[in-house]
GROMACS .gro file of C-alpha atoms in nm:
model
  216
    1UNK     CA    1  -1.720  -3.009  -1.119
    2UNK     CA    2  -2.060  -2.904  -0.938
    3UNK     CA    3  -2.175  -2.832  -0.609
    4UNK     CA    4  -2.474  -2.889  -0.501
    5UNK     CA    5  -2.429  -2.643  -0.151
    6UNK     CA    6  -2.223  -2.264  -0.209
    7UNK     CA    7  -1.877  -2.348  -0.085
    8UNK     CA    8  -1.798  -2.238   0.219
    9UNK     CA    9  -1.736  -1.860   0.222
   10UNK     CA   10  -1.404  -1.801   0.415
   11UNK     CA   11  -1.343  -1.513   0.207
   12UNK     CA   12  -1.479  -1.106   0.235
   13UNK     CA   13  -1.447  -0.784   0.062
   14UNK     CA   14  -1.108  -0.601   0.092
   15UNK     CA   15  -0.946  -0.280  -0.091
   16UNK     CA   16  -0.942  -0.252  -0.472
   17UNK     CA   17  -0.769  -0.510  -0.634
   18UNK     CA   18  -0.731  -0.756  -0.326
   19UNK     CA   19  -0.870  -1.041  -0.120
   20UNK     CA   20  -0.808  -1.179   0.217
   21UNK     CA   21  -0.960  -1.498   0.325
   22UNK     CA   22  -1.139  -1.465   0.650
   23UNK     CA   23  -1.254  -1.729   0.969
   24UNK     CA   24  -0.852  -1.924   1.004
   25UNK     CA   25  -0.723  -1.820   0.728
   26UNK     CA   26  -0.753  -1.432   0.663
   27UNK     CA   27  -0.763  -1.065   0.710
   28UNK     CA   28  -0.741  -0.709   0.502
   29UNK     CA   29  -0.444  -0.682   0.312
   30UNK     CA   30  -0.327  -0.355   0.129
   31UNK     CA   31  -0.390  -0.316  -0.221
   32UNK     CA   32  -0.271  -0.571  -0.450
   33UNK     CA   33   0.083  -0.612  -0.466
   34UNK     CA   34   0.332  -0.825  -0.691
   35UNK     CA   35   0.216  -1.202  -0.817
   36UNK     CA   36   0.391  -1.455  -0.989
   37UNK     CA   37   0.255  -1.563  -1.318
   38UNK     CA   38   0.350  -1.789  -1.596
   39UNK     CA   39   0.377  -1.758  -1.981
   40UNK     CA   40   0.484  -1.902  -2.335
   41UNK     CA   41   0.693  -1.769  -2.551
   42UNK     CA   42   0.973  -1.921  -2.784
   43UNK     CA   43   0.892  -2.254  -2.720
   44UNK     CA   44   0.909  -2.224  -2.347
   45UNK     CA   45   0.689  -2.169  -2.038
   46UNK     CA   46   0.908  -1.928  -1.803
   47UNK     CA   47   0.769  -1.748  -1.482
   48UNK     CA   48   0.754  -1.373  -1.393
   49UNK     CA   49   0.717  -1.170  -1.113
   50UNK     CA   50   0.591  -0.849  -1.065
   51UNK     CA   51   0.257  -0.697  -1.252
   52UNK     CA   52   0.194  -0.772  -1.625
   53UNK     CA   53   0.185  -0.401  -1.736
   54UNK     CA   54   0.489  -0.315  -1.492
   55UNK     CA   55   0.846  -0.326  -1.544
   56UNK     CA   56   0.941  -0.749  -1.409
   57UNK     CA   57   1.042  -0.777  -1.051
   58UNK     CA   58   1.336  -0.925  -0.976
   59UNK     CA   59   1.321  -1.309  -1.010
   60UNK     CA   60   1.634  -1.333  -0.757
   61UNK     CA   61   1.421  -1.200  -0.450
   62UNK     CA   62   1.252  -1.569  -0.457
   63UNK     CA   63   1.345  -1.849  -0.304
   64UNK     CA   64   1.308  -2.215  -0.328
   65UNK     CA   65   1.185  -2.215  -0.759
   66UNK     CA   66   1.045  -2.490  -0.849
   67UNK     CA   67   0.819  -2.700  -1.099
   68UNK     CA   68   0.523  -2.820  -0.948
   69UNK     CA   69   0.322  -3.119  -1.084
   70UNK     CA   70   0.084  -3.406  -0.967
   71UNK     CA   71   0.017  -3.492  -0.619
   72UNK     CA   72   0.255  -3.157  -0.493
   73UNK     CA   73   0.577  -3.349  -0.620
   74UNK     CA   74   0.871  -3.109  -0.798
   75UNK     CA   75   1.027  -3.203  -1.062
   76UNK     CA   76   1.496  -3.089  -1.093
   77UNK     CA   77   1.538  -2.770  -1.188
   78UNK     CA   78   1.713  -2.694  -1.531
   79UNK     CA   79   1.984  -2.454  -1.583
   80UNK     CA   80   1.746  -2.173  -1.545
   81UNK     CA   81   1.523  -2.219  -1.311
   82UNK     CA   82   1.255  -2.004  -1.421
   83UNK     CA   83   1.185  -2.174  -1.757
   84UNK     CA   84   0.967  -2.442  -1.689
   85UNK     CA   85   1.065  -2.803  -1.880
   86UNK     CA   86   0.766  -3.018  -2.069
   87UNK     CA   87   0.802  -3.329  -1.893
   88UNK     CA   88   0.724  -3.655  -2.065
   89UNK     CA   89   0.397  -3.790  -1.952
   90UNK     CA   90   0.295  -3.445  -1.742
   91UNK     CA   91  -0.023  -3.349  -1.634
   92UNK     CA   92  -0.183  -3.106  -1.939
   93UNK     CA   93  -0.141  -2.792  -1.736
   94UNK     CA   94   0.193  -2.665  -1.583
   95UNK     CA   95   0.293  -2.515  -1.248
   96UNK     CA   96   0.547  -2.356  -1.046
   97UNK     CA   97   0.611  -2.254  -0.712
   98UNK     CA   98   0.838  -1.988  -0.499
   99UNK     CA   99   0.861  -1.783  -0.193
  100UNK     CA  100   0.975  -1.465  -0.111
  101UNK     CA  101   1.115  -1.364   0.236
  102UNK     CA  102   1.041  -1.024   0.244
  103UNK     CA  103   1.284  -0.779   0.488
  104UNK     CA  104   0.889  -0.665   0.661
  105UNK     CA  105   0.846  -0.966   0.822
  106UNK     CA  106   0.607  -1.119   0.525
  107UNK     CA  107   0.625  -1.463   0.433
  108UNK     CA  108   0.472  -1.484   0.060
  109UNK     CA  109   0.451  -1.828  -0.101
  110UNK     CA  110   0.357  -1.775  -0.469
  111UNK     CA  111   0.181  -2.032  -0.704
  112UNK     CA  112   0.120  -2.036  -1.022
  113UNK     CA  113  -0.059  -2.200  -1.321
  114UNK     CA  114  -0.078  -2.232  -1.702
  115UNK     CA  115  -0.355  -2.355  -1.856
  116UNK     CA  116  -0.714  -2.460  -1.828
  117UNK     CA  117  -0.738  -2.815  -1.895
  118UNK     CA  118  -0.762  -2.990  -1.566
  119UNK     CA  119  -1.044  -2.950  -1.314
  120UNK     CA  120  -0.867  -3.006  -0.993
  121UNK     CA  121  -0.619  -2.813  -0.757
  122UNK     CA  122  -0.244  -2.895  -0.734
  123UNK     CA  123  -0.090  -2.607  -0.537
  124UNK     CA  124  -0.235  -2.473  -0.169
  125UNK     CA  125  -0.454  -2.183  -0.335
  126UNK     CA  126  -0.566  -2.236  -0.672
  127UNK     CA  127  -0.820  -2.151  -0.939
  128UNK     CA  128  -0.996  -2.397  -1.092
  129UNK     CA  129  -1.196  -2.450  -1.398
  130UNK     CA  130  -1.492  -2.605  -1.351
  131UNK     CA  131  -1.503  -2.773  -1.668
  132UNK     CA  132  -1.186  -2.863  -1.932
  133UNK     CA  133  -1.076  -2.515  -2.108
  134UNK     CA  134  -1.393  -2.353  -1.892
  135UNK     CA  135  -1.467  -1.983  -1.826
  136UNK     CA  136  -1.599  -2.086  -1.494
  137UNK     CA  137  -1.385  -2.140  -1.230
  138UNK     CA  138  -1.353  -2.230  -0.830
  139UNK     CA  139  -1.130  -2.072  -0.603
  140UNK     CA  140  -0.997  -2.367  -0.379
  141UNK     CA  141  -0.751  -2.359  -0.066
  142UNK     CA  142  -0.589  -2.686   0.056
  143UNK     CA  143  -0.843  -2.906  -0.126
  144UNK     CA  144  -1.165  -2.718  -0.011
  145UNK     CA  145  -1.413  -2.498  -0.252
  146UNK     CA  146  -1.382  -2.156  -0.087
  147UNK     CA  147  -1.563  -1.859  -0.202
  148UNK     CA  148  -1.348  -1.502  -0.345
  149UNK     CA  149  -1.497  -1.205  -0.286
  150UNK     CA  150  -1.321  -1.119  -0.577
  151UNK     CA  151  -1.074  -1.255  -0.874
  152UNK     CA  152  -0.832  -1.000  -1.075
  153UNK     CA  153  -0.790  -1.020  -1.447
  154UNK     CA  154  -0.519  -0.845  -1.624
  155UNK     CA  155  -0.424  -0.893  -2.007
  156UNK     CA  156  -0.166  -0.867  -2.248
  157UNK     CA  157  -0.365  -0.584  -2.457
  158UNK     CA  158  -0.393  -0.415  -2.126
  159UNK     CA  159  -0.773  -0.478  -2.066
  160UNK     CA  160  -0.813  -0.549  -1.697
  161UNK     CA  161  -1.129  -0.676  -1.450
  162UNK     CA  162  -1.232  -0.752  -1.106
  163UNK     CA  163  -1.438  -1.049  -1.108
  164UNK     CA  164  -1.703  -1.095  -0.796
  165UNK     CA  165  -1.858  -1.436  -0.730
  166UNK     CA  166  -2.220  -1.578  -0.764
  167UNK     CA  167  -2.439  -1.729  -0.548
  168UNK     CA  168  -2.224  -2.083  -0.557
  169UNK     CA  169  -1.870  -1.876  -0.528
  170UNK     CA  170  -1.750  -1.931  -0.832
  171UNK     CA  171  -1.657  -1.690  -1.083
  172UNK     CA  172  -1.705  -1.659  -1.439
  173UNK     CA  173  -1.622  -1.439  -1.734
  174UNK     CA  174  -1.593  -1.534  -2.113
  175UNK     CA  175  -1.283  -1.385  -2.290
  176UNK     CA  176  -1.306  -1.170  -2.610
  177UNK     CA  177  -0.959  -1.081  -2.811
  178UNK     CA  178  -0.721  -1.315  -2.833
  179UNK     CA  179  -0.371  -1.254  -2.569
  180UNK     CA  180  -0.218  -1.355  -2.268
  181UNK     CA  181  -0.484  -1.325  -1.942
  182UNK     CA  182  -0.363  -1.352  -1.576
  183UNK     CA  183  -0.625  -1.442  -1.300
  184UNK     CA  184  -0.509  -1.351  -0.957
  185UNK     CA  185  -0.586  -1.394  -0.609
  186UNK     CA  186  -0.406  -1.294  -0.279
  187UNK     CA  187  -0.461  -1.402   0.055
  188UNK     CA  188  -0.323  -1.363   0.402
  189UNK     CA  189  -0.330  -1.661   0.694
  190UNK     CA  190  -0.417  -1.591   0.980
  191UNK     CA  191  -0.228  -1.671   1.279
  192UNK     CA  192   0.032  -1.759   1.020
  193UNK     CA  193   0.339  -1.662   1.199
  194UNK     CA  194   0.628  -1.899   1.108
  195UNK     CA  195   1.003  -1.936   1.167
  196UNK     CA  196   1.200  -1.967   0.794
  197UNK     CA  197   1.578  -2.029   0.844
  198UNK     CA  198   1.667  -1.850   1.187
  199UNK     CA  199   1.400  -1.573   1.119
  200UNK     CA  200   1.048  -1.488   1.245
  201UNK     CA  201   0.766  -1.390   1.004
  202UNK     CA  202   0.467  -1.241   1.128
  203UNK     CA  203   0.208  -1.273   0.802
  204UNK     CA  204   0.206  -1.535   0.562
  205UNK     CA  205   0.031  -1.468   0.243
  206UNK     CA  206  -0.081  -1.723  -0.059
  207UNK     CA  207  -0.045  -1.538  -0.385
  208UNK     CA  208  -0.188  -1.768  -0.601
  209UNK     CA  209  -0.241  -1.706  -1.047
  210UNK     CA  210  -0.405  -1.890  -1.343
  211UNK     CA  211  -0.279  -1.753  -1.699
  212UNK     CA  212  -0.366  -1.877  -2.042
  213UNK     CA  213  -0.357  -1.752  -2.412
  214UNK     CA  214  -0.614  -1.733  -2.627
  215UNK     CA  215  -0.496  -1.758  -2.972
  216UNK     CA  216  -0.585  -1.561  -3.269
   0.00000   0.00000   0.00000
């Protein structure tokens, strides 16, 4: 995946550790908070909330779990929701989507991705590698290139990054140990007040996270 023009730049600089996408669809948010993020273990693919080097947040806050796979369709939840099921015939990477309500009047829809083989978007805000098991990737929301002013990287042996674009808003880096990394990206919509079961939010965010392992 090339581009021949930089894609448009709807995002700008924010605080350490966060990104808000700017023109309809952003503005500064505090520093980075809680993401969702998925990873293997046992056999399975289960999700997590909270910060990799932080005690888990509480997987009942969210609302709405779900597998995500081609085209935006879900796929039944199993008895535990959070553990992600291998579908026959899936795509090569897996997702899986949530939402938290929060009791401040934010509206956070998180989205989340293992795996770097495919080289096009599934969820709203996504990275994507630019080329199968890549270390270049494109930040796109709802189908368009957009350009990050900046991508988060945190790691299983605790090593951590901010990532800044180039020229064509992508973002690259080339990993070096083996572990678990976690790319991340938060942004806030603007005028993105919505009404969610009887109640008024006021900000809507897209928190939005690629993992993978690298093995030994």
């Amino acid at each position: 995946m090339t581009h021949t023009t930089p894609p448009s730049t709807l995002f700008r600089p924010l605080l350490t550790m966060a990104l808000a996408v700017s023109a309809s669809v952003g503005a500064v948010l505090p520093a980075q908070a809680d993401y969702l993020w998925l990873q293997t273990g046992n056999g399975q693919t289960r999700a997590q909330v909270g910060e990799l080097h932080k005690t888990p947040g509480q997987l009942s806050e969210l609302s709405e779990p779900r597998q995500v796979v081609a085209e935006g369709k879900t796929v039944p939840a199993s008895a535990d929701p959070f553990v992600l099921a291998k579908e026959e015939g899936a795509l090569a990477d897996q997702r899986f989507a949530a939402t938290r309500a929060g009791s401040d009047g934010v509206l956070t829809y998180y989205q989340a991705r293992f795996g770097r083989e495919e080289t096009r978007a599934v969820h709203d805000l996504e990275l994507v590698p630019t080329t199968p098991q890549g270390n270049t990737y494109q930040l796109m929301f709802k189908g368009r290139p957009v350009a990050a002013s900046q991508v988060n990287v945190d790691t299983s042996e605790g090593w951590r990054r901010v990532l800044l674009p180039a020229k064509d808003g992508t973002v690259s880096f080339t990993p070096s140990f083996p572990g678990l990394y976690v790319m991340e990206v938060t942004a806030r919509v603007d005028n993105g007040s919505v009404k969610l079961n009887g109640k008024q939010y006021d900000e809507v965010r897209h928190t939005a996270t690629l993992s993978f392992e690298v093995p030994q």
